[in-house]
XYZ file of C-alpha atoms in Angstrom:
301
model
C -97.133 -23.718 19.449
C -101.113 -23.848 19.581
C -103.003 -22.025 21.603
C -103.758 -23.282 25.054
C -106.930 -24.657 25.456
C -107.313 -25.902 29.238
C -104.385 -26.186 31.854
C -104.535 -28.271 34.921
C -103.026 -31.454 35.711
C -102.738 -35.382 35.097
C -103.607 -37.158 38.262
C -101.704 -40.397 38.052
C -102.165 -42.178 41.458
C -100.175 -39.846 43.795
C -98.387 -38.568 41.190
C -99.721 -35.140 39.526
C -98.300 -33.566 36.481
C -99.100 -30.164 35.498
C -100.283 -29.707 32.089
C -101.831 -27.508 29.557
C -103.610 -28.750 26.721
C -103.130 -27.734 23.204
C -105.172 -29.329 20.020
C -103.538 -31.976 18.037
C -105.261 -31.306 14.847
C -105.728 -28.475 12.159
C -108.740 -27.664 9.887
C -107.444 -26.843 6.805
C -110.641 -26.791 4.732
C -111.752 -23.521 2.681
C -114.362 -21.505 4.802
C -117.015 -19.592 3.233
C -118.962 -16.945 4.760
C -122.571 -15.761 3.548
C -123.478 -12.568 1.363
C -126.013 -10.953 -0.439
C -125.489 -11.767 -3.989
C -127.165 -8.479 -5.244
C -124.255 -6.257 -3.796
C -121.881 -8.996 -2.215
C -122.667 -7.524 1.027
C -121.562 -9.393 4.042
C -124.678 -11.383 6.062
C -124.012 -11.585 9.804
C -125.624 -13.392 12.426
C -126.475 -10.670 15.269
C -127.752 -11.280 18.764
C -130.874 -9.822 19.790
C -132.197 -9.816 23.299
C -135.902 -10.574 22.775
C -137.227 -8.692 25.631
C -135.621 -5.504 24.853
C -135.363 -6.304 20.840
C -131.648 -4.583 20.568
C -128.500 -6.090 19.658
C -126.202 -6.905 22.512
C -122.462 -7.456 23.052
C -120.644 -10.414 24.277
C -120.010 -9.096 27.422
C -123.459 -9.171 27.936
C -124.295 -12.687 27.058
C -124.198 -15.387 29.437
C -125.245 -19.203 30.210
C -128.687 -20.108 31.301
C -130.669 -23.115 32.165
C -134.429 -23.085 31.349
C -136.530 -24.714 34.226
C -139.619 -23.690 32.914
C -140.908 -20.925 30.642
C -141.044 -18.350 33.359
C -137.853 -19.195 35.148
C -134.442 -19.289 33.708
C -131.122 -20.178 36.346
C -128.595 -17.993 35.189
C -124.839 -20.056 35.184
C -121.709 -17.801 34.981
C -118.374 -19.414 33.740
C -116.831 -18.933 36.691
C -119.379 -21.246 38.522
C -118.459 -23.843 35.869
C -114.943 -23.532 36.576
C -115.751 -24.325 40.394
C -117.860 -27.368 39.743
C -117.973 -29.809 42.994
C -115.708 -32.169 41.007
C -112.433 -33.518 41.323
C -112.090 -33.549 37.767
C -112.720 -29.898 37.561
C -109.047 -29.187 37.650
C -107.433 -32.772 36.840
C -107.402 -35.338 34.032
C -107.926 -38.081 36.691
C -106.581 -41.598 35.216
C -108.944 -44.152 36.277
C -107.645 -47.366 34.509
C -105.318 -48.665 32.167
C -106.584 -50.965 29.317
C -105.448 -52.199 25.976
C -105.948 -50.368 23.069
C -107.902 -53.343 21.251
C -110.280 -53.706 23.910
C -111.936 -49.995 22.978
C -114.242 -49.679 20.160
C -112.977 -46.919 17.533
C -116.529 -45.368 17.649
C -115.950 -43.929 20.916
C -112.909 -42.096 20.296
C -112.903 -38.404 19.116
C -110.796 -35.489 18.423
C -107.325 -35.686 20.067
C -105.247 -32.990 22.026
C -101.833 -32.635 22.873
C -100.839 -32.722 26.552
C -97.984 -30.614 27.300
C -95.905 -30.289 30.415
C -96.169 -27.047 32.230
C -92.779 -25.722 33.030
C -89.660 -27.501 34.254
C -91.519 -28.920 37.416
C -93.389 -31.248 35.282
C -90.884 -32.538 33.052
C -89.903 -35.488 34.769
C -93.395 -36.732 35.864
C -94.621 -35.923 32.466
C -91.646 -37.968 30.955
C -92.262 -40.770 33.746
C -95.809 -41.476 32.579
C -95.112 -40.935 28.746
C -92.177 -43.868 29.367
C -94.528 -45.997 31.522
C -97.324 -45.672 28.916
C -95.133 -46.703 26.226
C -93.586 -49.580 27.670
C -96.786 -51.205 29.172
C -98.619 -50.865 25.120
C -101.606 -49.962 27.316
C -103.801 -46.551 26.936
C -104.905 -45.036 30.231
C -108.466 -43.825 30.505
C -109.341 -40.627 32.524
C -112.023 -38.338 33.618
C -112.037 -34.984 33.199
C -114.408 -31.785 33.317
C -114.649 -29.077 30.394
C -117.286 -26.652 29.412
C -119.708 -27.516 31.631
C -119.285 -31.330 31.597
C -117.757 -34.232 32.625
C -116.025 -36.015 30.151
C -114.029 -39.707 29.420
C -110.778 -39.586 27.586
C -108.028 -41.985 26.417
C -104.156 -41.068 27.133
C -101.717 -42.604 24.445
C -98.351 -41.862 23.184
C -97.491 -40.194 20.185
C -93.689 -40.076 19.455
C -92.694 -37.641 22.568
C -95.981 -36.636 23.560
C -99.042 -37.971 25.337
C -101.897 -37.188 23.351
C -105.753 -37.023 25.309
C -108.676 -38.132 22.937
C -112.213 -37.303 24.184
C -114.114 -40.426 24.527
C -118.054 -40.964 24.235
C -119.603 -42.337 27.336
C -121.137 -45.881 26.372
C -124.752 -44.412 26.584
C -124.071 -41.785 23.852
C -123.312 -44.938 21.413
C -126.619 -46.138 19.152
C -127.100 -49.912 19.508
C -126.070 -51.134 15.744
C -129.045 -53.254 15.735
C -130.901 -50.181 14.717
C -129.032 -50.200 11.385
C -128.774 -53.930 11.273
C -128.541 -54.622 7.558
C -130.796 -57.792 6.308
C -129.374 -60.925 6.667
C -127.702 -62.276 3.071
C -125.787 -65.413 2.585
C -122.370 -65.158 1.315
C -119.957 -68.161 -0.136
C -116.581 -69.345 0.943
C -115.593 -68.631 -2.477
C -116.807 -64.663 -2.126
C -115.210 -64.513 1.209
C -111.696 -65.419 -0.129
C -112.184 -63.351 -3.057
C -112.745 -60.369 -0.431
C -109.872 -61.227 1.332
C -107.699 -61.304 -1.959
C -108.892 -57.879 -2.152
C -107.891 -56.337 0.634
C -104.600 -58.129 0.416
C -104.216 -56.001 -3.027
C -105.248 -52.656 -1.240
C -102.901 -53.245 1.898
C -100.673 -50.544 2.544
C -97.743 -49.939 5.283
C -98.568 -46.294 5.692
C -101.294 -43.430 4.742
C -99.184 -41.620 2.443
C -99.651 -41.300 -1.198
C -101.872 -39.001 -3.661
C -105.384 -41.029 -2.765
C -104.618 -39.917 0.719
C -105.000 -35.966 -0.189
C -107.720 -33.691 0.381
C -108.882 -33.408 -3.513
C -112.435 -31.436 -2.573
C -110.209 -28.455 -1.088
C -107.664 -28.687 -4.247
C -110.772 -28.584 -6.351
C -112.383 -25.694 -4.593
C -109.407 -23.747 -4.806
C -108.562 -23.920 -8.182
C -112.388 -22.732 -8.718
C -111.894 -19.836 -6.338
C -108.376 -18.865 -8.240
C -110.425 -18.926 -11.551
C -112.842 -16.914 -10.310
C -110.542 -14.299 -8.682
C -108.817 -13.975 -12.422
C -111.910 -14.339 -14.629
C -110.748 -17.231 -16.063
C -113.170 -20.330 -17.195
C -113.639 -22.787 -14.644
C -111.770 -26.150 -14.438
C -113.806 -28.825 -16.363
C -114.825 -31.564 -13.955
C -113.961 -35.086 -14.860
C -117.143 -37.609 -15.901
C -118.087 -39.176 -12.509
C -117.877 -43.118 -13.266
C -121.372 -44.728 -13.049
C -121.249 -48.035 -11.028
C -122.496 -50.682 -12.933
C -125.351 -53.299 -11.172
C -123.004 -55.927 -9.746
C -124.601 -59.130 -11.388
C -121.344 -61.438 -10.386
C -119.847 -60.909 -7.223
C -116.969 -62.988 -8.110
C -116.267 -61.498 -11.415
C -116.564 -57.936 -9.639
C -113.881 -58.761 -6.841
C -111.673 -60.301 -9.245
C -111.601 -57.077 -11.598
C -111.055 -55.032 -8.350
C -108.100 -56.818 -7.723
C -106.821 -56.500 -11.375
C -107.263 -52.592 -11.202
C -105.907 -52.701 -7.525
C -102.586 -54.334 -8.643
C -102.610 -52.526 -12.245
C -102.700 -49.246 -9.971
C -99.390 -50.028 -8.182
C -97.787 -51.461 -11.331
C -97.833 -54.573 -9.602
C -98.174 -57.980 -11.946
C -101.883 -58.502 -12.174
C -101.477 -62.545 -12.302
C -100.015 -63.032 -9.307
C -102.522 -64.596 -6.409
C -105.017 -65.418 -8.729
C -108.453 -64.941 -7.231
C -110.371 -68.217 -5.999
C -112.537 -69.365 -8.733
C -115.790 -70.655 -8.283
C -116.251 -74.342 -7.465
C -118.279 -76.344 -9.900
C -119.666 -79.603 -9.743
C -117.703 -82.604 -11.704
C -120.383 -83.795 -14.586
C -121.174 -87.817 -14.027
C -120.984 -89.806 -17.136
C -124.369 -90.597 -18.535
C -125.439 -94.249 -17.583
C -125.757 -96.303 -20.774
C -129.439 -97.297 -21.444
C -130.429 -101.112 -21.620
C -130.936 -102.164 -25.219
C -134.439 -103.243 -24.730
C -137.006 -100.795 -23.149
C -138.431 -101.626 -19.982
C -142.310 -100.871 -19.199
C -143.321 -98.842 -16.302
C -139.499 -97.475 -15.426
C -137.530 -94.794 -16.156
C -133.831 -94.936 -16.671
C -131.749 -93.113 -13.859
C -129.377 -91.516 -16.096
C -130.247 -87.703 -15.177
C -126.864 -85.649 -15.243
C -126.290 -83.105 -11.945
C -126.690 -79.567 -12.622
C -123.661 -77.542 -12.608
C -123.310 -75.428 -9.908
């Protein structure tokens, strides 16, 4: 069982569900420390008081808010725990909404909400079953680490998951990074849809969803530990300049199907439409003065 991060209750109308919170994710990436390269001595960050010019222990360190250069207001952990907020001790559900109505950019890390003892088992299961059958998620407010937060509650198998959420004013307006407007043809859109279809999967299982960076780093560390040659890095593919978007889409579909052992000729890409050439008009036997014949052929698209 992961360690408990926070303890409190879910407030669901007049129903209270005592819970404790555990992280729903793990970090498996390789962690590095800093070392002095001359003698490989560990380099550490020391916490020093600027006024006394000495290193201080963790027990001597607390939080403070700087009102001005000459005034700092100390805030203790006990005071943060006793904030005058209804959400300081409870995850208060505010509303239920369809998951599709929430922009994924607002959803952050996830935590498992674990029923705290036998007394919480029945109301916990009640909320879990109701959430599952409603096909909705709950939006709640809670206070952790000195600030009030917004959260999303959903069901994952037999557990209720709490996702931290960003407040609306924490998400930047996409207009700030809006790319220049470019026209794309209907054939190009259909080609992109064909590529999406060829790359569609039912789940996220497979070698392409493994952490290749961590695996490669582990091989380097093992080689250096055993004083062996480092593994050779594969030659990176140099992306060429896309001159014909339809050709690039077509080739991408063929590669995606070939990687899955599928018939590359199935569901061919839409081809560019070209204007039909019109037969040239016959010119008169005699030349006419002052007028040109209107026999110009249209340009092919």
